[in-house]
Amino acid sequence: MTDGAVADTRPTKIVYVAEATAHGGRDGYVTSHDGQLDLRVAMPPALGGDGQGTNPEQLFAAGYSACFHSALVLVGRRAGYDLTGSTVAAKVGIGPNTQRGYGLAVALNVSLPLLDQERAAELVDAAHEVCPYSNATRGNVDVSILLS
């Protein structure tokens, strides 16, 4: 897209809907409608909490890393590559922004032990275009990707 236009990454058809409810915000618990998720939520010590539960940033990191890894496996399989032993680790940071609110930053660490650096970089770029989390955050959240 050389004219500066932004690609429309919205779904053309919804094939799955996840449902979750927060009770008490960052100091309560979260549940999913199907009972698969039932977790205590607590502010981390760095934000003044007791850290005695998960937090939205950990949940986002888990979701993004799983989603990005699935996108990586998809594009790798299409290209005929063996991704045995591959992993994606995510770090999600939170901090104040210039708009009197808060923002996020994401760092993804991708390991593709069976591929050379050039092929790995090509697959990571392709996965970053396919992954719904990457598409949702593009232009809104700083996402850095490191190949290890």
Short mmCIF file of N, CA, C and O in Angstrom, two decimals:
data_model
loop_
_atom_site.label_atom_id
_atom_site.label_comp_id
_atom_site.label_asym_id
_atom_site.label_seq_id
_atom_site.Cartn_x
_atom_site.Cartn_y
_atom_site.Cartn_z
N MET A 1 0.85 -1.17 0.00
CA MET A 1 0.00 0.00 0.00
C MET A 1 0.90 1.23 0.00
O MET A 1 1.22 1.76 1.04
N THR A 2 1.25 1.66 -1.14
CA THR A 2 2.21 2.74 -1.26
C THR A 2 1.59 4.12 -1.14
O THR A 2 2.30 5.09 -0.99
N ASP A 3 0.27 4.24 -1.20
CA ASP A 3 -0.36 5.55 -1.14
C ASP A 3 -0.62 6.03 0.28
O ASP A 3 -1.25 7.05 0.49
N GLY A 4 -0.13 5.31 1.27
CA GLY A 4 -0.30 5.70 2.66
C GLY A 4 -1.61 5.24 3.27
O GLY A 4 -1.89 5.50 4.43
N ALA A 5 -2.43 4.54 2.49
CA ALA A 5 -3.69 4.03 3.01
C ALA A 5 -3.43 2.91 4.01
O ALA A 5 -2.47 2.17 3.89
N VAL A 6 -4.30 2.81 4.98
CA VAL A 6 -4.18 1.77 5.99
C VAL A 6 -5.07 0.60 5.59
O VAL A 6 -6.23 0.78 5.21
N ALA A 7 -4.52 -0.61 5.66
CA ALA A 7 -5.28 -1.81 5.31
C ALA A 7 -6.44 -2.00 6.28
O ALA A 7 -6.30 -1.77 7.47
N ASP A 8 -7.57 -2.43 5.76
CA ASP A 8 -8.72 -2.74 6.59
C ASP A 8 -8.58 -4.17 7.09
O ASP A 8 -8.67 -5.11 6.31
N THR A 9 -8.31 -4.33 8.37
CA THR A 9 -8.08 -5.67 8.92
C THR A 9 -9.28 -6.18 9.72
O THR A 9 -9.17 -7.17 10.42
N ARG A 10 -10.42 -5.51 9.59
CA ARG A 10 -11.62 -5.97 10.29
C ARG A 10 -12.11 -7.28 9.68
O ARG A 10 -11.99 -7.49 8.48
N PRO A 11 -12.70 -8.15 10.50
CA PRO A 11 -13.20 -9.43 9.95
C PRO A 11 -14.39 -9.21 9.02
O PRO A 11 -15.21 -8.31 9.25
N THR A 12 -14.47 -10.04 8.00
CA THR A 12 -15.62 -9.99 7.10
C THR A 12 -16.74 -10.91 7.59
O THR A 12 -17.87 -10.79 7.18
N LYS A 13 -16.39 -11.82 8.49
CA LYS A 13 -17.35 -12.76 9.06
C LYS A 13 -16.83 -13.17 10.44
O LYS A 13 -15.68 -13.55 10.58
N ILE A 14 -17.67 -13.11 11.45
CA ILE A 14 -17.30 -13.55 12.79
C ILE A 14 -17.53 -15.06 12.88
O ILE A 14 -18.63 -15.53 12.64
N VAL A 15 -16.47 -15.81 13.22
CA VAL A 15 -16.58 -17.27 13.29
C VAL A 15 -16.52 -17.79 14.73
O VAL A 15 -16.82 -18.95 14.97
N TYR A 16 -16.13 -16.93 15.66
CA TYR A 16 -16.07 -17.32 17.07
C TYR A 16 -16.15 -16.05 17.91
O TYR A 16 -15.59 -15.02 17.53
N VAL A 17 -16.84 -16.14 19.03
CA VAL A 17 -16.93 -15.02 19.97
C VAL A 17 -16.56 -15.52 21.35
O VAL A 17 -17.15 -16.49 21.85
N ALA A 18 -15.57 -14.90 21.96
CA ALA A 18 -15.19 -15.21 23.35
C ALA A 18 -15.95 -14.25 24.25
O ALA A 18 -16.11 -13.07 23.92
N GLU A 19 -16.40 -14.75 25.38
CA GLU A 19 -17.12 -13.92 26.34
C GLU A 19 -16.49 -14.05 27.71
O GLU A 19 -16.25 -15.16 28.17
N ALA A 20 -16.20 -12.91 28.32
CA ALA A 20 -15.64 -12.90 29.67
C ALA A 20 -16.23 -11.72 30.43
O ALA A 20 -16.62 -10.71 29.83
N THR A 21 -16.28 -11.85 31.74
CA THR A 21 -16.82 -10.80 32.59
C THR A 21 -15.84 -10.51 33.71
O THR A 21 -15.30 -11.43 34.33
N ALA A 22 -15.62 -9.22 33.94
CA ALA A 22 -14.77 -8.79 35.05
C ALA A 22 -15.67 -8.40 36.22
O ALA A 22 -16.68 -7.71 36.04
N HIS A 23 -15.29 -8.83 37.40
CA HIS A 23 -16.00 -8.51 38.64
C HIS A 23 -14.99 -7.80 39.54
O HIS A 23 -14.05 -8.43 40.01
N GLY A 24 -15.12 -6.51 39.73
CA GLY A 24 -14.21 -5.79 40.61
C GLY A 24 -13.01 -5.18 39.92
O GLY A 24 -12.08 -4.74 40.58
N GLY A 25 -12.98 -5.18 38.59
CA GLY A 25 -11.88 -4.55 37.86
C GLY A 25 -10.55 -5.20 38.15
O GLY A 25 -10.41 -6.43 38.14
N ARG A 26 -9.54 -4.37 38.46
CA ARG A 26 -8.19 -4.88 38.71
C ARG A 26 -8.02 -5.45 40.11
O ARG A 26 -6.92 -5.84 40.49
N ASP A 27 -9.06 -5.50 40.88
CA ASP A 27 -9.00 -6.09 42.21
C ASP A 27 -10.25 -6.93 42.41
O ASP A 27 -11.13 -6.58 43.19
N GLY A 28 -10.33 -8.02 41.69
CA GLY A 28 -11.52 -8.86 41.75
C GLY A 28 -11.23 -10.20 41.08
O GLY A 28 -10.28 -10.88 41.42
N TYR A 29 -12.07 -10.54 40.10
CA TYR A 29 -11.86 -11.78 39.38
C TYR A 29 -12.48 -11.67 37.99
O TYR A 29 -13.31 -10.79 37.74
N VAL A 30 -12.04 -12.56 37.11
CA VAL A 30 -12.58 -12.62 35.76
C VAL A 30 -13.05 -14.04 35.49
O VAL A 30 -12.46 -15.01 35.97
N THR A 31 -14.14 -14.15 34.75
CA THR A 31 -14.68 -15.44 34.38
C THR A 31 -15.05 -15.43 32.90
O THR A 31 -15.35 -14.38 32.34
N SER A 32 -15.01 -16.62 32.30
CA SER A 32 -15.50 -16.76 30.93
C SER A 32 -16.86 -17.42 30.98
O SER A 32 -17.18 -18.13 31.93
N HIS A 33 -17.66 -17.18 29.95
CA HIS A 33 -19.03 -17.71 29.95
C HIS A 33 -19.08 -19.22 29.96
O HIS A 33 -20.04 -19.82 30.42
N ASP A 34 -18.01 -19.89 29.47
CA ASP A 34 -18.01 -21.35 29.40
C ASP A 34 -17.34 -22.00 30.61
O ASP A 34 -17.20 -23.21 30.67
N GLY A 35 -16.89 -21.18 31.58
CA GLY A 35 -16.28 -21.71 32.79
C GLY A 35 -14.81 -22.09 32.66
O GLY A 35 -14.20 -22.53 33.63
N GLN A 36 -14.22 -21.93 31.49
CA GLN A 36 -12.81 -22.28 31.29
C GLN A 36 -11.87 -21.30 32.00
O GLN A 36 -10.74 -21.65 32.31
N LEU A 37 -12.35 -20.09 32.24
CA LEU A 37 -11.53 -19.07 32.88
C LEU A 37 -12.23 -18.59 34.14
O LEU A 37 -13.40 -18.20 34.11
N ASP A 38 -11.53 -18.68 35.26
CA ASP A 38 -12.04 -18.20 36.54
C ASP A 38 -10.82 -17.84 37.38
O ASP A 38 -10.25 -18.69 38.05
N LEU A 39 -10.40 -16.59 37.27
CA LEU A 39 -9.13 -16.18 37.85
C LEU A 39 -9.28 -14.96 38.74
O LEU A 39 -10.04 -14.03 38.44
N ARG A 40 -8.51 -14.94 39.82
CA ARG A 40 -8.41 -13.76 40.66
C ARG A 40 -7.56 -12.74 39.93
O ARG A 40 -6.55 -13.08 39.32
N VAL A 41 -7.98 -11.49 39.98
CA VAL A 41 -7.24 -10.39 39.36
C VAL A 41 -6.78 -9.46 40.46
O VAL A 41 -7.55 -9.14 41.38
N ALA A 42 -5.52 -9.06 40.39
CA ALA A 42 -4.96 -8.16 41.40
C ALA A 42 -3.95 -7.23 40.74
O ALA A 42 -3.28 -7.60 39.77
N MET A 43 -3.83 -6.05 41.29
CA MET A 43 -2.82 -5.11 40.81
C MET A 43 -1.45 -5.69 41.13
O MET A 43 -1.21 -6.20 42.23
N PRO A 44 -0.50 -5.59 40.18
CA PRO A 44 0.86 -6.03 40.47
C PRO A 44 1.52 -5.06 41.47
O PRO A 44 1.12 -3.89 41.55
N PRO A 45 2.52 -5.52 42.19
CA PRO A 45 3.19 -4.64 43.15
C PRO A 45 3.73 -3.36 42.52
O PRO A 45 3.69 -2.30 43.14
N ALA A 46 4.19 -3.43 41.27
CA ALA A 46 4.72 -2.23 40.59
C ALA A 46 3.67 -1.14 40.43
O ALA A 46 4.01 0.03 40.28
N LEU A 47 2.39 -1.53 40.49
CA LEU A 47 1.30 -0.56 40.38
C LEU A 47 0.59 -0.34 41.71
O LEU A 47 -0.52 0.17 41.76
N GLY A 48 1.23 -0.79 42.79
CA GLY A 48 0.69 -0.55 44.12
C GLY A 48 -0.19 -1.65 44.68
O GLY A 48 -0.79 -1.48 45.74
N GLY A 49 -0.26 -2.79 44.00
CA GLY A 49 -1.11 -3.87 44.48
C GLY A 49 -0.33 -4.94 45.22
O GLY A 49 0.89 -4.84 45.41
N ASP A 50 -1.06 -5.99 45.61
CA ASP A 50 -0.41 -7.07 46.34
C ASP A 50 0.10 -8.18 45.42
O ASP A 50 0.81 -9.08 45.87
N GLY A 51 -0.27 -8.15 44.16
CA GLY A 51 0.22 -9.15 43.21
C GLY A 51 -0.32 -10.54 43.44
O GLY A 51 0.21 -11.51 42.89
N GLN A 52 -1.38 -10.67 44.22
CA GLN A 52 -1.92 -11.99 44.56
C GLN A 52 -2.96 -12.48 43.56
O GLN A 52 -3.99 -13.03 43.93
N GLY A 53 -2.69 -12.27 42.31
CA GLY A 53 -3.57 -12.72 41.24
C GLY A 53 -2.97 -12.32 39.92
O GLY A 53 -1.93 -11.65 39.86
N THR A 54 -3.59 -12.75 38.84
CA THR A 54 -3.13 -12.34 37.52
C THR A 54 -3.56 -10.90 37.28
O THR A 54 -4.18 -10.27 38.14
N ASN A 55 -3.22 -10.37 36.14
CA ASN A 55 -3.62 -9.00 35.80
C ASN A 55 -3.87 -8.92 34.30
O ASN A 55 -3.49 -9.83 33.55
N PRO A 56 -4.53 -7.88 33.84
CA PRO A 56 -4.86 -7.77 32.42
C PRO A 56 -3.63 -7.84 31.51
O PRO A 56 -3.71 -8.38 30.40
N GLU A 57 -2.50 -7.32 31.96
CA GLU A 57 -1.31 -7.34 31.12
C GLU A 57 -0.79 -8.77 30.94
O GLU A 57 -0.36 -9.15 29.85
N GLN A 58 -0.84 -9.58 32.00
CA GLN A 58 -0.44 -10.98 31.87
C GLN A 58 -1.40 -11.72 30.93
O GLN A 58 -0.96 -12.53 30.11
N LEU A 59 -2.68 -11.45 31.06
CA LEU A 59 -3.66 -12.11 30.19
C LEU A 59 -3.45 -11.70 28.73
O LEU A 59 -3.54 -12.52 27.82
N PHE A 60 -3.15 -10.42 28.51
CA PHE A 60 -2.89 -9.93 27.15
C PHE A 60 -1.61 -10.58 26.60
O PHE A 60 -1.57 -11.00 25.44
N ALA A 61 -0.57 -10.68 27.42
CA ALA A 61 0.68 -11.31 26.99
C ALA A 61 0.44 -12.78 26.62
O ALA A 61 0.96 -13.27 25.61
N ALA A 62 -0.34 -13.47 27.42
CA ALA A 62 -0.64 -14.87 27.13
C ALA A 62 -1.42 -15.00 25.82
O ALA A 62 -1.11 -15.84 24.97
N GLY A 63 -2.42 -14.16 25.66
CA GLY A 63 -3.23 -14.21 24.44
C GLY A 63 -2.44 -13.86 23.20
O GLY A 63 -2.53 -14.54 22.17
N TYR A 64 -1.64 -12.78 23.29
CA TYR A 64 -0.87 -12.34 22.12
C TYR A 64 0.18 -13.40 21.75
O TYR A 64 0.34 -13.74 20.58
N SER A 65 0.89 -13.93 22.72
CA SER A 65 1.93 -14.91 22.40
C SER A 65 1.32 -16.17 21.78
O SER A 65 1.86 -16.72 20.81
N ALA A 66 0.19 -16.64 22.30
CA ALA A 66 -0.46 -17.82 21.74
C ALA A 66 -0.97 -17.55 20.33
O ALA A 66 -0.81 -18.38 19.42
N CYS A 67 -1.58 -16.39 20.14
CA CYS A 67 -2.13 -16.04 18.83
C CYS A 67 -1.01 -15.87 17.80
O CYS A 67 -1.10 -16.37 16.67
N PHE A 68 0.06 -15.15 18.19
CA PHE A 68 1.16 -14.93 17.25
C PHE A 68 1.83 -16.25 16.90
O PHE A 68 2.19 -16.48 15.74
N HIS A 69 1.98 -17.14 17.88
CA HIS A 69 2.59 -18.44 17.60
C HIS A 69 1.73 -19.24 16.63
O HIS A 69 2.24 -19.89 15.71
N SER A 70 0.41 -19.18 16.79
CA SER A 70 -0.48 -19.87 15.86
C SER A 70 -0.35 -19.29 14.45
O SER A 70 -0.34 -20.04 13.46
N ALA A 71 -0.25 -17.97 14.34
CA ALA A 71 -0.06 -17.34 13.03
C ALA A 71 1.27 -17.77 12.42
O ALA A 71 1.36 -18.04 11.22
N LEU A 72 2.30 -17.87 13.25
CA LEU A 72 3.62 -18.30 12.80
C LEU A 72 3.57 -19.74 12.28
O LEU A 72 4.13 -20.04 11.21
N VAL A 73 2.90 -20.61 12.99
CA VAL A 73 2.77 -22.00 12.57
C VAL A 73 1.99 -22.08 11.26
O VAL A 73 2.35 -22.84 10.35
N LEU A 74 0.95 -21.28 11.13
CA LEU A 74 0.15 -21.26 9.90
C LEU A 74 1.00 -20.86 8.70
O LEU A 74 1.04 -21.57 7.68
N VAL A 75 1.70 -19.73 8.79
CA VAL A 75 2.50 -19.28 7.64
C VAL A 75 3.69 -20.21 7.41
O VAL A 75 4.09 -20.42 6.26
N GLY A 76 4.24 -20.78 8.48
CA GLY A 76 5.33 -21.73 8.33
C GLY A 76 4.90 -22.99 7.61
O GLY A 76 5.60 -23.50 6.73
N ARG A 77 3.74 -23.50 8.00
CA ARG A 77 3.21 -24.70 7.35
C ARG A 77 2.94 -24.43 5.87
O ARG A 77 3.26 -25.24 5.01
N ARG A 78 2.34 -23.27 5.57
CA ARG A 78 2.07 -22.92 4.17
C ARG A 78 3.35 -22.84 3.35
O ARG A 78 3.35 -23.15 2.16
N ALA A 79 4.44 -22.41 3.98
CA ALA A 79 5.72 -22.29 3.28
C ALA A 79 6.53 -23.59 3.31
O ALA A 79 7.59 -23.67 2.70
N GLY A 80 6.03 -24.60 4.03
CA GLY A 80 6.70 -25.89 4.06
C GLY A 80 7.84 -26.01 5.05
O GLY A 80 8.71 -26.87 4.89
N TYR A 81 7.85 -25.18 6.09
CA TYR A 81 8.93 -25.19 7.08
C TYR A 81 8.56 -26.00 8.31
O TYR A 81 7.40 -26.05 8.71
N ASP A 82 9.57 -26.60 8.91
CA ASP A 82 9.41 -27.33 10.16
C ASP A 82 9.63 -26.36 11.31
O ASP A 82 10.72 -25.81 11.46
N LEU A 83 8.61 -26.13 12.12
CA LEU A 83 8.71 -25.19 13.23
C LEU A 83 8.77 -25.91 14.58
O LEU A 83 8.45 -25.32 15.61
N THR A 84 9.20 -27.16 14.57
CA THR A 84 9.36 -27.92 15.80
C THR A 84 10.24 -27.14 16.77
O THR A 84 11.29 -26.62 16.40
N GLY A 85 9.79 -27.05 18.01
CA GLY A 85 10.57 -26.36 19.05
C GLY A 85 10.42 -24.86 19.05
O GLY A 85 11.05 -24.17 19.86
N SER A 86 9.59 -24.31 18.17
CA SER A 86 9.42 -22.85 18.12
C SER A 86 8.62 -22.37 19.31
O SER A 86 7.78 -23.09 19.86
N THR A 87 8.90 -21.15 19.74
CA THR A 87 8.17 -20.52 20.83
C THR A 87 8.01 -19.03 20.56
O THR A 87 8.77 -18.44 19.79
N VAL A 88 7.01 -18.47 21.22
CA VAL A 88 6.82 -17.02 21.22
C VAL A 88 6.55 -16.60 22.66
O VAL A 88 5.63 -17.11 23.29
N ALA A 89 7.38 -15.71 23.17
CA ALA A 89 7.19 -15.16 24.51
C ALA A 89 6.82 -13.69 24.36
O ALA A 89 7.39 -12.99 23.52
N ALA A 90 5.87 -13.23 25.15
CA ALA A 90 5.44 -11.84 25.07
C ALA A 90 5.66 -11.13 26.40
O ALA A 90 5.44 -11.70 27.46
N LYS A 91 6.09 -9.89 26.30
CA LYS A 91 6.16 -8.99 27.45
C LYS A 91 5.23 -7.83 27.14
O LYS A 91 5.32 -7.24 26.06
N VAL A 92 4.35 -7.52 28.07
CA VAL A 92 3.43 -6.40 27.90
C VAL A 92 3.70 -5.40 29.01
O VAL A 92 3.59 -5.73 30.19
N GLY A 93 4.07 -4.21 28.61
CA GLY A 93 4.32 -3.14 29.58
C GLY A 93 3.18 -2.15 29.59
O GLY A 93 2.50 -1.96 28.58
N ILE A 94 2.94 -1.54 30.72
CA ILE A 94 1.90 -0.52 30.86
C ILE A 94 2.52 0.70 31.52
O ILE A 94 3.39 0.58 32.39
N GLY A 95 2.08 1.86 31.09
CA GLY A 95 2.57 3.09 31.69
C GLY A 95 1.76 4.28 31.22
O GLY A 95 0.96 4.17 30.29
N PRO A 96 1.95 5.42 31.88
CA PRO A 96 1.18 6.61 31.52
C PRO A 96 1.52 7.07 30.10
O PRO A 96 2.64 6.90 29.64
N ASN A 97 0.53 7.64 29.43
CA ASN A 97 0.77 8.23 28.12
C ASN A 97 0.61 9.75 28.20
O ASN A 97 0.36 10.29 29.28
N THR A 98 0.73 10.41 27.09
CA THR A 98 0.66 11.88 27.07
C THR A 98 -0.76 12.41 27.09
O THR A 98 -0.97 13.61 27.17
N GLN A 99 -1.74 11.52 27.03
CA GLN A 99 -3.15 11.92 27.00
C GLN A 99 -3.84 11.79 28.36
O GLN A 99 -5.05 11.72 28.43
N ARG A 100 -3.06 11.72 29.42
CA ARG A 100 -3.57 11.58 30.78
C ARG A 100 -4.22 10.23 31.04
O ARG A 100 -5.04 10.07 31.92
N GLY A 101 -3.84 9.25 30.23
CA GLY A 101 -4.32 7.89 30.40
C GLY A 101 -3.14 6.95 30.48
O GLY A 101 -2.04 7.35 30.88
N TYR A 102 -3.35 5.72 30.05
CA TYR A 102 -2.30 4.71 30.06
C TYR A 102 -2.20 4.05 28.70
O TYR A 102 -3.19 3.97 27.97
N GLY A 103 -1.02 3.57 28.39
CA GLY A 103 -0.79 2.87 27.14
C GLY A 103 -0.01 1.60 27.38
O GLY A 103 0.53 1.37 28.46
N LEU A 104 0.04 0.79 26.34
CA LEU A 104 0.74 -0.48 26.39
C LEU A 104 1.90 -0.50 25.40
O LEU A 104 1.87 0.20 24.39
N ALA A 105 2.89 -1.32 25.68
CA ALA A 105 3.96 -1.64 24.75
C ALA A 105 4.18 -3.15 24.82
O ALA A 105 4.07 -3.73 25.90
N VAL A 106 4.44 -3.74 23.68
CA VAL A 106 4.59 -5.19 23.60
C VAL A 106 5.95 -5.54 22.99
O VAL A 106 6.36 -4.92 22.02
N ALA A 107 6.60 -6.52 23.57
CA ALA A 107 7.82 -7.09 23.00
C ALA A 107 7.59 -8.59 22.83
O ALA A 107 7.25 -9.28 23.80
N LEU A 108 7.72 -9.06 21.61
CA LEU A 108 7.60 -10.48 21.31
C LEU A 108 8.99 -11.04 21.07
O LEU A 108 9.77 -10.46 20.30
N ASN A 109 9.31 -12.15 21.71
CA ASN A 109 10.58 -12.83 21.51
C ASN A 109 10.27 -14.16 20.84
O ASN A 109 9.63 -15.03 21.44
N VAL A 110 10.70 -14.29 19.58
CA VAL A 110 10.37 -15.46 18.77
C VAL A 110 11.60 -16.34 18.61
O VAL A 110 12.68 -15.86 18.24
N SER A 111 11.44 -17.62 18.88
CA SER A 111 12.51 -18.59 18.69
C SER A 111 12.08 -19.60 17.63
O SER A 111 11.04 -20.26 17.78
N LEU A 112 12.85 -19.68 16.56
CA LEU A 112 12.63 -20.65 15.48
C LEU A 112 13.94 -21.41 15.28
O LEU A 112 14.71 -21.14 14.36
N PRO A 113 14.22 -22.38 16.16
CA PRO A 113 15.54 -23.01 16.20
C PRO A 113 15.95 -23.77 14.95
O PRO A 113 17.14 -23.97 14.72
N LEU A 114 15.01 -24.19 14.12
CA LEU A 114 15.36 -24.98 12.94
C LEU A 114 15.51 -24.15 11.68
O LEU A 114 15.80 -24.71 10.61
N LEU A 115 15.34 -22.83 11.78
CA LEU A 115 15.42 -21.98 10.59
C LEU A 115 16.58 -21.00 10.70
O LEU A 115 16.92 -20.55 11.79
N ASP A 116 17.15 -20.66 9.53
CA ASP A 116 18.19 -19.64 9.52
C ASP A 116 17.53 -18.27 9.73
O ASP A 116 16.31 -18.13 9.61
N GLN A 117 18.33 -17.29 10.05
CA GLN A 117 17.84 -15.96 10.42
C GLN A 117 16.98 -15.32 9.31
O GLN A 117 15.96 -14.71 9.58
N GLU A 118 17.38 -15.47 8.07
CA GLU A 118 16.65 -14.86 6.96
C GLU A 118 15.26 -15.45 6.80
O GLU A 118 14.27 -14.73 6.69
N ARG A 119 15.17 -16.77 6.80
CA ARG A 119 13.85 -17.43 6.67
C ARG A 119 12.98 -17.14 7.90
O ARG A 119 11.78 -16.93 7.78
N ALA A 120 13.60 -17.15 9.06
CA ALA A 120 12.86 -16.85 10.29
C ALA A 120 12.28 -15.44 10.23
O ALA A 120 11.11 -15.23 10.57
N ALA A 121 13.06 -14.48 9.78
CA ALA A 121 12.59 -13.10 9.69
C ALA A 121 11.42 -12.98 8.70
O ALA A 121 10.46 -12.25 8.95
N GLU A 122 11.50 -13.69 7.59
CA GLU A 122 10.41 -13.68 6.60
C GLU A 122 9.12 -14.23 7.21
O GLU A 122 8.04 -13.67 7.01
N LEU A 123 9.24 -15.34 7.95
CA LEU A 123 8.05 -15.93 8.57
C LEU A 123 7.47 -15.02 9.65
O LEU A 123 6.25 -14.88 9.75
N VAL A 124 8.33 -14.38 10.43
CA VAL A 124 7.86 -13.47 11.47
C VAL A 124 7.10 -12.30 10.84
O VAL A 124 6.03 -11.91 11.32
N ASP A 125 7.64 -11.75 9.75
CA ASP A 125 6.95 -10.65 9.06
C ASP A 125 5.59 -11.09 8.55
O ASP A 125 4.60 -10.37 8.68
N ALA A 126 5.54 -12.29 7.97
CA ALA A 126 4.26 -12.81 7.46
C ALA A 126 3.27 -13.06 8.59
O ALA A 126 2.08 -12.74 8.47
N ALA A 127 3.75 -13.62 9.70
CA ALA A 127 2.88 -13.88 10.85
C ALA A 127 2.34 -12.57 11.42
O ALA A 127 1.18 -12.49 11.84
N HIS A 128 3.16 -11.54 11.42
CA HIS A 128 2.76 -10.23 11.95
C HIS A 128 1.62 -9.62 11.12
O HIS A 128 0.81 -8.85 11.63
N GLU A 129 1.54 -9.98 9.84
CA GLU A 129 0.45 -9.52 8.98
C GLU A 129 -0.82 -10.34 9.18
O GLU A 129 -1.92 -9.83 9.02
N VAL A 130 -0.67 -11.61 9.56
CA VAL A 130 -1.80 -12.54 9.71
C VAL A 130 -2.43 -12.46 11.10
O VAL A 130 -3.65 -12.54 11.25
N CYS A 131 -1.62 -12.31 12.13
CA CYS A 131 -2.07 -12.41 13.52
C CYS A 131 -3.13 -11.34 13.86
O CYS A 131 -2.88 -10.14 13.69
N PRO A 132 -4.30 -11.75 14.37
CA PRO A 132 -5.33 -10.78 14.74
C PRO A 132 -4.88 -9.79 15.82
O PRO A 132 -5.27 -8.62 15.80
N TYR A 133 -4.05 -10.24 16.76
CA TYR A 133 -3.55 -9.32 17.79
C TYR A 133 -2.64 -8.27 17.17
O TYR A 133 -2.71 -7.09 17.51
N SER A 134 -1.79 -8.68 16.24
CA SER A 134 -0.93 -7.72 15.55
C SER A 134 -1.76 -6.72 14.76
O SER A 134 -1.48 -5.52 14.76
N ASN A 135 -2.79 -7.23 14.09
CA ASN A 135 -3.65 -6.33 13.32
C ASN A 135 -4.41 -5.37 14.23
O ASN A 135 -4.60 -4.20 13.88
N ALA A 136 -4.83 -5.84 15.39
CA ALA A 136 -5.58 -4.98 16.32
C ALA A 136 -4.71 -3.92 16.96
O ALA A 136 -5.18 -2.82 17.25
N THR A 137 -3.45 -4.23 17.18
CA THR A 137 -2.57 -3.29 17.87
C THR A 137 -1.83 -2.35 16.91
O THR A 137 -1.35 -1.30 17.33
N ARG A 138 -1.75 -2.72 15.64
CA ARG A 138 -0.98 -1.94 14.66
C ARG A 138 -1.43 -0.48 14.66
O ARG A 138 -2.59 -0.18 14.50
N GLY A 139 -0.47 0.40 14.87
CA GLY A 139 -0.77 1.84 14.89
C GLY A 139 -1.22 2.35 16.24
O GLY A 139 -1.37 3.55 16.42
N ASN A 140 -1.49 1.45 17.18
CA ASN A 140 -1.98 1.84 18.50
C ASN A 140 -1.02 1.48 19.63
O ASN A 140 -1.02 2.13 20.67
N VAL A 141 -0.27 0.41 19.44
CA VAL A 141 0.62 -0.11 20.47
C VAL A 141 1.98 -0.35 19.83
O VAL A 141 2.06 -0.94 18.75
N ASP A 142 3.04 0.08 20.49
CA ASP A 142 4.38 -0.24 20.00
C ASP A 142 4.63 -1.72 20.21
O ASP A 142 4.56 -2.22 21.33
N VAL A 143 4.88 -2.43 19.11
CA VAL A 143 5.17 -3.86 19.16
C VAL A 143 6.56 -4.08 18.56
O VAL A 143 6.78 -3.73 17.41
N SER A 144 7.46 -4.59 19.36
CA SER A 144 8.78 -4.94 18.85
C SER A 144 8.89 -6.46 18.83
O SER A 144 8.34 -7.15 19.68
N ILE A 145 9.61 -6.96 17.82
CA ILE A 145 9.75 -8.41 17.68
C ILE A 145 11.25 -8.71 17.58
O ILE A 145 11.96 -8.15 16.75
N LEU A 146 11.69 -9.60 18.45
CA LEU A 146 13.08 -10.01 18.51
C LEU A 146 13.16 -11.49 18.14
O LEU A 146 12.42 -12.31 18.68
N LEU A 147 14.04 -11.81 17.20
CA LEU A 147 14.31 -13.21 16.87
C LEU A 147 15.48 -13.68 17.71
O LEU A 147 16.55 -13.07 17.70
N SER A 148 15.28 -14.77 18.46
CA SER A 148 16.38 -15.28 19.28
C SER A 148 16.85 -16.62 18.78
O SER A 148 16.25 -17.24 17.97
#
